[in-house]
mmCIF file of C-alpha atoms and ligand atoms in Angstrom:
data_model
loop_
_atom_site.group_PDB
_atom_site.id
_atom_site.type_symbol
_atom_site.label_atom_id
_atom_site.label_comp_id
_atom_site.label_asym_id
_atom_site.label_seq_id
_atom_site.Cartn_x
_atom_site.Cartn_y
_atom_site.Cartn_z
ATOM 1 C CA VAL A 231 59.821 139.907 145.350
ATOM 2 C CA LEU A 232 58.708 139.254 148.884
ATOM 3 C CA SER A 233 56.757 136.182 147.898
ATOM 4 C CA LYS A 234 59.735 134.914 145.927
ATOM 5 C CA ILE A 235 61.928 135.284 149.003
ATOM 6 C CA ALA A 236 59.301 133.569 151.130
ATOM 7 C CA SER A 237 58.990 130.634 148.760
ATOM 8 C CA GLY A 238 62.779 130.435 148.449
ATOM 9 C CA ALA A 239 63.006 130.295 152.240
ATOM 10 C CA ALA A 240 60.325 127.613 152.352
ATOM 11 C CA ILE A 241 62.245 125.520 149.827
ATOM 12 C CA ALA A 242 65.445 125.945 151.825
ATOM 13 C CA LEU A 243 63.646 124.986 155.036
ATOM 14 C CA THR A 244 62.084 121.894 153.474
ATOM 15 C CA ALA A 245 65.454 120.904 152.058
ATOM 16 C CA SER A 246 67.104 121.298 155.421
ATOM 17 C CA ILE A 247 64.394 119.231 157.180
ATOM 18 C CA MET A 248 64.808 116.559 154.538
ATOM 19 C CA SER A 249 68.529 116.525 154.937
ATOM 20 C CA ILE A 250 68.234 116.244 158.732
ATOM 21 C CA SER A 251 65.806 113.411 158.281
ATOM 22 C CA ALA A 252 68.016 111.664 155.696
ATOM 23 C CA ALA A 253 71.046 112.009 157.947
ATOM 24 C CA ASP A 254 69.085 110.565 160.886
ATOM 25 C CA ALA A 255 67.550 107.670 158.979
ATOM 26 C CA LYS A 256 69.088 104.501 160.294
ATOM 27 C CA ASN A 257 69.636 101.095 158.802
ATOM 28 C CA PHE A 258 70.669 98.853 161.684
ATOM 29 C CA LYS A 259 73.042 96.030 160.899
ATOM 30 C CA ILE A 260 71.620 92.859 162.466
ATOM 31 C CA ALA A 261 73.709 89.675 162.696
ATOM 32 C CA VAL A 262 71.671 86.453 162.694
ATOM 33 C CA GLY A 263 73.269 83.150 163.689
ATOM 34 C CA ASP A 264 70.836 80.935 161.773
ATOM 35 C CA SER A 265 69.799 80.783 158.137
ATOM 36 C CA GLY A 266 66.549 81.674 156.348
ATOM 37 C CA GLY A 267 63.439 79.896 157.652
ATOM 38 C CA SER A 268 64.700 79.973 161.244
ATOM 39 C CA SER A 269 62.867 81.436 164.190
ATOM 40 C CA GLN A 270 65.736 83.910 164.495
ATOM 41 C CA GLU A 271 64.958 85.189 161.005
ATOM 42 C CA ALA A 272 61.255 85.411 161.885
ATOM 43 C CA THR A 273 62.093 87.585 164.901
ATOM 44 C CA GLY A 274 64.434 89.739 162.850
ATOM 45 C CA LYS A 275 61.880 90.288 160.108
ATOM 46 C CA ALA A 276 59.134 91.124 162.601
ATOM 47 C CA PHE A 277 61.444 93.590 164.333
ATOM 48 C CA VAL A 278 62.419 95.362 161.106
ATOM 49 C CA GLU A 279 58.811 95.528 159.956
ATOM 50 C CA ALA A 280 57.650 96.998 163.282
ATOM 51 C CA LEU A 281 60.523 99.485 163.330
ATOM 52 C CA GLU A 282 59.723 100.676 159.808
ATOM 53 C CA GLU A 283 56.088 101.076 160.736
ATOM 54 C CA LEU A 284 56.721 102.882 164.025
ATOM 55 C CA SER A 285 59.228 105.259 162.433
ATOM 56 C CA GLY A 286 57.044 106.001 159.418
ATOM 57 C CA GLY A 287 59.608 104.326 157.176
ATOM 58 C CA GLU A 288 62.549 106.355 158.466
ATOM 59 C CA HIS A 289 64.414 103.555 160.247
ATOM 60 C CA THR A 290 65.015 100.009 159.136
ATOM 61 C CA GLY A 291 67.381 97.115 159.664
ATOM 62 C CA THR A 292 69.227 94.615 157.472
ATOM 63 C CA LEU A 293 69.556 90.977 158.493
ATOM 64 C CA PHE A 294 72.880 89.227 157.848
ATOM 65 C CA LEU A 295 71.879 85.569 158.076
ATOM 66 C CA ASN A 296 73.774 82.383 158.749
ATOM 67 C CA GLY A 297 76.646 83.725 160.814
ATOM 68 C CA GLN A 298 77.892 85.984 157.980
ATOM 69 C CA LEU A 299 79.067 88.507 160.552
ATOM 70 C CA GLY A 300 80.940 85.964 162.661
ATOM 71 C CA SER A 301 80.217 83.374 165.315
ATOM 72 C CA GLU A 302 77.374 84.137 167.700
ATOM 73 C CA GLN A 303 79.777 84.669 170.593
ATOM 74 C CA ASP A 304 81.925 87.027 168.491
ATOM 75 C CA THR A 305 78.892 89.170 167.700
ATOM 76 C CA VAL A 306 78.448 89.873 171.420
ATOM 77 C CA ASN A 307 81.966 91.306 171.565
ATOM 78 C CA GLU A 308 81.382 93.369 168.442
ATOM 79 C CA ALA A 309 78.113 94.793 169.727
ATOM 80 C CA ALA A 310 79.759 95.554 173.072
ATOM 81 C CA ILE A 311 82.335 97.791 171.397
ATOM 82 C CA GLY A 312 79.760 99.293 169.044
ATOM 83 C CA THR A 313 81.116 97.953 165.733
ATOM 84 C CA LEU A 314 77.897 95.948 165.281
ATOM 85 C CA ASP A 315 74.397 97.296 165.996
ATOM 86 C CA MET A 316 72.419 94.160 166.780
ATOM 87 C CA SER A 317 72.569 90.385 166.872
ATOM 88 C CA ILE A 318 70.079 87.549 167.214
ATOM 89 C CA LEU A 319 71.680 84.555 168.884
ATOM 90 C CA ALA A 320 71.006 81.727 171.294
ATOM 91 C CA ILE A 321 71.041 82.738 174.962
ATOM 92 C CA ASN A 322 73.610 80.018 175.669
ATOM 93 C CA ASN A 323 76.038 82.078 173.589
ATOM 94 C CA VAL A 324 75.419 85.142 175.786
ATOM 95 C CA THR A 325 76.073 83.244 179.050
ATOM 96 C CA PRO A 326 79.893 83.350 178.817
ATOM 97 C CA PHE A 327 79.626 87.182 178.902
ATOM 98 C CA SER A 328 76.832 87.483 181.471
ATOM 99 C CA PRO A 329 76.617 84.367 183.651
ATOM 100 C CA THR A 330 73.228 85.025 185.270
ATOM 101 C CA VAL A 331 71.413 84.373 181.963
ATOM 102 C CA GLY A 332 72.711 80.817 182.410
ATOM 103 C CA VAL A 333 69.574 80.121 184.395
ATOM 104 C CA PHE A 334 67.743 79.801 181.059
ATOM 105 C CA SER A 335 70.118 77.029 179.986
ATOM 106 C CA LEU A 336 70.025 75.018 183.213
ATOM 107 C CA PRO A 337 68.668 71.622 182.201
ATOM 108 C CA TYR A 338 64.960 71.017 182.747
ATOM 109 C CA VAL A 339 64.163 74.425 184.282
ATOM 110 C CA ILE A 340 61.967 75.700 181.429
ATOM 111 C CA LEU A 341 59.418 73.051 180.560
ATOM 112 C CA SER A 342 57.162 74.837 178.063
ATOM 113 C CA LEU A 343 56.777 77.867 175.810
ATOM 114 C CA GLU A 344 54.551 79.358 178.513
ATOM 115 C CA ASP A 345 57.359 79.012 181.097
ATOM 116 C CA ALA A 346 59.735 80.692 178.657
ATOM 117 C CA GLU A 347 57.338 83.586 178.021
ATOM 118 C CA LYS A 348 56.677 84.076 181.724
ATOM 119 C CA LEU A 349 60.349 84.111 182.665
ATOM 120 C CA THR A 350 61.592 86.312 179.848
ATOM 121 C CA GLN A 351 58.751 88.848 179.940
ATOM 122 C CA GLY A 352 58.417 89.100 183.738
ATOM 123 C CA PRO A 353 60.665 90.545 186.469
ATOM 124 C CA ILE A 354 63.341 87.860 185.999
ATOM 125 C CA GLY A 355 63.709 88.760 182.320
ATOM 126 C CA GLN A 356 63.943 92.438 183.233
ATOM 127 C CA GLU A 357 66.651 91.753 185.783
ATOM 128 C CA LEU A 358 68.641 89.608 183.361
ATOM 129 C CA THR A 359 68.336 92.329 180.710
ATOM 130 C CA GLU A 360 69.895 94.799 183.142
ATOM 131 C CA ASN A 361 72.634 92.314 183.995
ATOM 132 C CA THR A 362 73.610 91.853 180.348
ATOM 133 C CA ILE A 363 73.894 95.641 179.942
ATOM 134 C CA ASN A 364 76.258 95.841 182.910
ATOM 135 C CA ASP A 365 78.217 92.647 182.248
ATOM 136 C CA ALA A 366 78.344 92.486 178.469
ATOM 137 C CA GLY A 367 77.501 95.966 177.139
ATOM 138 C CA VAL A 368 74.478 94.665 175.227
ATOM 139 C CA ARG A 369 70.762 95.133 175.851
ATOM 140 C CA ILE A 370 68.151 92.463 175.175
ATOM 141 C CA ILE A 371 65.275 94.058 173.267
ATOM 142 C CA ALA A 372 63.338 90.995 172.051
ATOM 143 C CA TRP A 373 63.101 87.282 172.769
ATOM 144 C CA THR A 374 62.914 84.468 170.246
ATOM 145 C CA TYR A 375 61.320 81.212 171.366
ATOM 146 C CA THR A 376 62.583 78.296 169.302
ATOM 147 C CA GLY A 377 61.399 75.233 171.203
ATOM 148 C CA PHE A 378 63.229 72.386 172.903
ATOM 149 C CA ARG A 379 66.736 71.512 171.818
ATOM 150 C CA ARG A 380 66.543 67.983 170.407
ATOM 151 C CA LEU A 381 69.534 65.700 170.153
ATOM 152 C CA THR A 382 70.548 64.642 166.640
ATOM 153 C CA ASN A 383 73.254 62.268 165.446
ATOM 154 C CA SER A 384 74.370 60.419 162.347
ATOM 155 C CA LYS A 385 75.097 57.029 163.903
ATOM 156 C CA LYS A 386 72.240 55.378 165.807
ATOM 157 C CA PRO A 387 68.893 55.851 167.538
ATOM 158 C CA VAL A 388 69.407 57.195 171.061
ATOM 159 C CA LYS A 389 66.644 56.468 173.551
ATOM 160 C CA SER A 390 68.614 56.140 176.763
ATOM 161 C CA VAL A 391 71.703 57.525 178.445
ATOM 162 C CA ALA A 392 73.371 54.181 177.687
ATOM 163 C CA ASP A 393 72.711 54.681 173.949
ATOM 164 C CA LEU A 394 74.496 58.027 174.077
ATOM 165 C CA GLN A 395 77.799 56.508 175.150
ATOM 166 C CA GLY A 396 80.492 56.539 172.464
ATOM 167 C CA LEU A 397 78.948 59.396 170.454
ATOM 168 C CA VAL A 398 80.908 62.592 169.883
ATOM 169 C CA ILE A 399 78.461 65.436 170.453
ATOM 170 C CA ARG A 400 79.074 69.076 169.594
ATOM 171 C CA VAL A 401 77.930 71.606 172.193
ATOM 172 C CA PRO A 402 78.153 75.392 172.263
ATOM 173 C CA LYS A 403 81.041 76.847 174.263
ATOM 174 C CA ASN A 404 78.874 76.883 177.351
ATOM 175 C CA GLU A 405 79.896 75.343 180.678
ATOM 176 C CA ILE A 406 76.365 74.380 181.698
ATOM 177 C CA MET A 407 75.796 72.412 178.512
ATOM 178 C CA ILE A 408 79.235 70.801 178.665
ATOM 179 C CA ASP A 409 78.543 69.692 182.247
ATOM 180 C CA THR A 410 75.116 68.361 181.321
ATOM 181 C CA TYR A 411 76.607 65.953 178.787
ATOM 182 C CA LYS A 412 79.275 65.013 181.321
ATOM 183 C CA ALA A 413 76.481 64.160 183.764
ATOM 184 C CA TRP A 414 75.160 61.858 181.022
ATOM 185 C CA GLY A 415 78.551 60.152 180.879
ATOM 186 C CA ILE A 416 80.200 61.614 177.772
ATOM 187 C CA SER A 417 82.696 64.368 177.161
ATOM 188 C CA PRO A 418 81.178 66.673 174.499
ATOM 189 C CA THR A 419 83.081 68.781 171.963
ATOM 190 C CA PRO A 420 82.611 72.578 172.357
ATOM 191 C CA MET A 421 82.431 74.197 168.920
ATOM 192 C CA ALA A 422 81.212 77.566 167.589
ATOM 193 C CA TRP A 423 77.791 77.496 165.967
ATOM 194 C CA SER A 424 79.183 78.855 162.697
ATOM 195 C CA GLU A 425 81.432 75.766 162.428
ATOM 196 C CA THR A 426 78.855 73.181 163.385
ATOM 197 C CA PHE A 427 77.419 72.211 159.985
ATOM 198 C CA ALA A 428 80.937 71.579 158.647
ATOM 199 C CA GLY A 429 81.808 69.650 161.816
ATOM 200 C CA LEU A 430 78.836 67.357 161.272
ATOM 201 C CA GLN A 431 79.450 67.027 157.557
ATOM 202 C CA THR A 432 83.101 66.058 157.933
ATOM 203 C CA GLN A 433 82.179 63.815 160.872
ATOM 204 C CA VAL A 434 84.532 65.534 163.260
ATOM 205 C CA VAL A 435 81.447 65.241 165.486
ATOM 206 C CA ASP A 436 78.581 62.731 165.285
ATOM 207 C CA GLY A 437 75.806 64.900 166.640
ATOM 208 C CA GLN A 438 74.558 68.085 168.275
ATOM 209 C CA ASP A 439 71.380 69.496 169.806
ATOM 210 C CA ASN A 440 69.075 72.251 168.565
ATOM 211 C CA PRO A 441 65.316 72.719 168.086
ATOM 212 C CA TYR A 442 63.375 71.273 165.129
ATOM 213 C CA THR A 443 63.119 74.711 163.547
ATOM 214 C CA THR A 444 66.869 75.204 163.653
ATOM 215 C CA ILE A 445 67.602 71.661 162.439
ATOM 216 C CA ASN A 446 65.341 72.343 159.471
ATOM 217 C CA ALA A 447 66.549 75.872 158.682
ATOM 218 C CA MET A 448 70.190 74.725 158.828
ATOM 219 C CA LYS A 449 69.427 71.629 156.708
ATOM 220 C CA PHE A 450 71.002 69.349 159.297
ATOM 221 C CA TYR A 451 68.872 66.526 157.863
ATOM 222 C CA GLU A 452 71.468 66.375 155.074
ATOM 223 C CA VAL A 453 74.114 65.230 157.548
ATOM 224 C CA GLN A 454 72.122 63.807 160.488
ATOM 225 C CA LYS A 455 69.690 60.905 160.631
ATOM 226 C CA TYR A 456 68.488 60.333 164.203
ATOM 227 C CA VAL A 457 66.618 62.744 166.446
ATOM 228 C CA THR A 458 65.924 62.183 170.127
ATOM 229 C CA ASN A 459 63.121 64.233 171.641
ATOM 230 C CA ILE A 460 64.941 65.301 174.769
ATOM 231 C CA ARG A 461 63.705 68.527 176.328
ATOM 232 C CA TYR A 462 66.636 69.564 178.499
ATOM 233 C CA ILE A 463 66.786 73.152 177.248
ATOM 234 C CA PHE A 464 64.025 75.285 175.775
ATOM 235 C CA SER A 465 65.925 77.458 173.336
ATOM 236 C CA ILE A 466 65.615 81.183 173.914
ATOM 237 C CA GLU A 467 67.329 83.438 171.400
ATOM 238 C CA PRO A 468 67.379 87.135 172.203
ATOM 239 C CA LEU A 469 67.765 90.085 169.884
ATOM 240 C CA ILE A 470 70.452 92.245 171.473
ATOM 241 C CA ILE A 471 71.452 95.813 170.672
ATOM 242 C CA SER A 472 74.822 97.370 171.391
ATOM 243 C CA GLU A 473 74.302 99.485 174.523
ATOM 244 C CA GLN A 474 76.647 102.067 173.038
ATOM 245 C CA VAL A 475 74.480 102.303 169.924
ATOM 246 C CA PHE A 476 71.297 102.383 172.029
ATOM 247 C CA GLN A 477 72.611 105.231 174.189
ATOM 248 C CA GLY A 478 73.455 107.181 171.034
ATOM 249 C CA LEU A 479 69.759 107.238 170.006
ATOM 250 C CA SER A 480 67.200 109.884 170.916
ATOM 251 C CA ALA A 481 64.628 109.043 173.611
ATOM 252 C CA GLU A 482 62.003 108.758 170.892
ATOM 253 C CA GLU A 483 64.129 106.335 168.860
ATOM 254 C CA GLN A 484 64.887 104.250 171.950
ATOM 255 C CA GLU A 485 61.168 104.007 172.607
ATOM 256 C CA MET A 486 60.582 102.820 169.027
ATOM 257 C CA ILE A 487 63.301 100.181 169.304
ATOM 258 C CA LEU A 488 61.848 98.810 172.541
ATOM 259 C CA GLU A 489 58.325 98.802 171.132
ATOM 260 C CA ALA A 490 59.446 97.054 167.922
ATOM 261 C CA GLY A 491 61.221 94.507 170.166
ATOM 262 C CA LYS A 492 57.982 93.757 172.015
ATOM 263 C CA LYS A 493 56.195 93.173 168.725
ATOM 264 C CA ALA A 494 58.994 90.878 167.543
ATOM 265 C CA THR A 495 58.759 88.864 170.778
ATOM 266 C CA ALA A 496 55.028 88.344 170.295
ATOM 267 C CA ALA A 497 55.584 87.404 166.640
ATOM 268 C CA SER A 498 58.200 84.856 167.651
ATOM 269 C CA ALA A 499 55.862 83.008 170.040
ATOM 270 C CA GLN A 500 53.260 82.968 167.273
ATOM 271 C CA PHE A 501 55.806 81.654 164.751
ATOM 272 C CA LEU A 502 56.613 78.716 167.030
ATOM 273 C CA ARG A 503 52.948 77.948 167.761
ATOM 274 C CA ASP A 504 52.092 78.081 164.055
ATOM 275 C CA ASN A 505 55.040 76.179 162.628
ATOM 276 C CA GLU A 506 56.637 73.676 165.000
ATOM 277 C CA ALA A 507 54.409 70.687 164.189
ATOM 278 C CA GLU A 508 54.758 71.244 160.454
ATOM 279 C CA ILE A 509 58.526 71.598 160.714
ATOM 280 C CA LYS A 510 58.753 68.315 162.639
ATOM 281 C CA GLN A 511 56.894 66.697 159.748
ATOM 282 C CA ILE A 512 59.379 68.176 157.259
ATOM 283 C CA LEU A 513 62.214 66.502 159.181
ATOM 284 C CA LEU A 514 60.403 63.164 158.914
ATOM 285 C CA ASP A 515 59.794 63.739 155.207
ATOM 286 C CA GLU A 516 63.496 64.485 154.783
ATOM 287 C CA GLY A 517 64.201 61.022 156.159
ATOM 288 C CA MET A 518 65.045 61.698 159.780
ATOM 289 C CA GLN A 519 63.999 59.165 162.401
ATOM 290 C CA ILE A 520 62.539 60.768 165.523
ATOM 291 C CA ASP A 521 62.457 58.833 168.817
ATOM 292 C CA ASP A 522 61.235 59.663 172.297
ATOM 293 C CA PRO A 523 63.620 58.996 175.165
ATOM 294 C CA GLU A 524 62.555 55.956 177.171
ATOM 295 C CA ASN A 525 60.790 56.175 180.561
ATOM 296 C CA ASN A 526 59.663 59.728 179.996
ATOM 297 C CA GLU A 527 63.264 60.910 179.938
ATOM 298 C CA GLU A 528 63.553 60.123 183.680
ATOM 299 C CA GLU A 529 67.190 59.093 183.671
ATOM 300 C CA PHE A 530 68.325 62.084 181.599
ATOM 301 C CA ILE A 531 66.403 64.404 183.942
ATOM 302 C CA LYS A 532 67.698 62.893 187.180
ATOM 303 C CA LEU A 533 71.359 62.810 186.165
ATOM 304 C CA ALA A 534 71.347 66.332 184.726
ATOM 305 C CA THR A 535 69.441 68.141 187.454
ATOM 306 C CA GLU A 536 71.265 66.455 190.336
ATOM 307 C CA ALA A 537 74.746 67.113 188.998
ATOM 308 C CA VAL A 538 74.334 70.416 187.155
ATOM 309 C CA TRP A 539 71.884 72.600 189.101
ATOM 310 C CA PRO A 540 73.880 72.891 192.362
ATOM 311 C CA LYS A 541 77.106 73.503 190.490
ATOM 312 C CA PHE A 542 75.735 76.704 188.895
ATOM 313 C CA TYR A 543 73.702 78.282 191.728
ATOM 314 C CA ASP A 544 76.503 80.750 192.437
ATOM 315 C CA SER A 545 76.959 81.826 188.834
ATOM 316 C CA ILE A 546 73.249 82.482 188.279
ATOM 317 C CA GLY A 547 73.003 84.650 191.405
ATOM 318 C CA GLY A 548 72.580 82.173 194.267
ATOM 319 C CA ILE A 549 70.114 79.531 195.380
ATOM 320 C CA GLU A 550 67.542 82.255 196.195
ATOM 321 C CA LYS A 551 67.606 83.314 192.542
ATOM 322 C CA MET A 552 67.076 79.725 191.481
ATOM 323 C CA ASN A 553 64.077 79.510 193.796
ATOM 324 C CA ALA A 554 62.689 82.820 192.532
ATOM 325 C CA VAL A 555 62.888 81.448 188.976
ATOM 326 C CA LEU A 556 61.211 78.183 189.957
ATOM 327 C CA ALA A 557 58.490 80.052 191.892
ATOM 328 C CA GLU A 558 57.702 82.246 188.892
ATOM 329 C CA ILE A 559 56.847 79.148 186.853
ATOM 330 C CA GLY A 560 54.992 77.385 189.668
ATOM 331 C CA ARG A 561 57.702 74.860 190.569
ATOM 332 C CA GLU A 562 58.835 73.617 193.995
ATOM 333 C CA PRO A 563 61.918 75.277 195.506
ATOM 334 C CA VAL A 564 65.196 73.359 195.751
HETATM 335 C C1 LIG B 233 74.124 76.966 169.251
HETATM 336 O O1 LIG B 233 73.890 75.743 169.275
HETATM 337 O O2 LIG B 233 75.248 77.472 169.377
HETATM 338 C C2 LIG B 233 72.972 77.859 169.043
HETATM 339 O O3 LIG B 233 71.881 77.387 169.759
HETATM 340 C C3 LIG B 233 72.636 77.905 167.611
HETATM 341 C C4 LIG B 233 71.536 78.839 167.268
HETATM 342 O O4 LIG B 233 71.645 80.025 167.490
HETATM 343 O O5 LIG B 233 70.527 78.407 166.705
#
């Protein structure tokens, strides 16, 4: 009888542990702005894989690709109020909610993947992460590196600022990017990312800018012909988690999330290193024409940096912050 009671108790205990564990198992809902094949998807997959591994299969995440859960900027609002767990989106779509991250979108600040890694993974990245928690209610847990945003359009080769005149270019709803195109002499059209393919297809706009990987994943080659290899912004696309959701996790779970984020960041840099050249070739094979800007992009650089940098020193935290950023990547102060 005693042993029966003991084994009954053991069964009950096991059942109750299992039910605790089933109740605690989490499947995080992760919005992704881009479609399959994008660097955002690569980061998301690496994150989910690492999280499953670190939690012994208890926690996972589901990616909702291609803006299914709303525009990138909307997902920040949803994560802030806790109705969405996570989102992977371009940093330029976080800036309206937390202006200091704008430093990553200032034209010609980040000049390589190495600059991007240094800035995001060092003290500046840490500070900006804290700012987004306070300003926007979201925490950056991983960084995606997607490469330089290249200009595409359906009308003509663009090699100079003069060539750009007359084109209607879509930009994200981001003041820094709007002002950069104004410095180049045109008035761009701000449009949500989730509406951009349709905007290009219906020729409401002639062009846009995004990295090779994004152009390919979004199949922009179906509606765009010309690519200009400008390098004004190196696209950084964080994975953010709702701070409310994060604070609702145990210390151990938080640790796992942060660790999985680090692994996803490393995987993202590797994805770019492994795939960018091949993806550029796919764009050529799909019939795109890729041109370099003339004179080493000098005119684009001069106009953009002279007009745009000083205008945004205050919003990114002052001229000292700008100089701290430049110093971290070995550049001269302003
Ligand atoms: C945008 O252009 O709004 C974004 O960079 C798109 C993206 O997330 O790839």
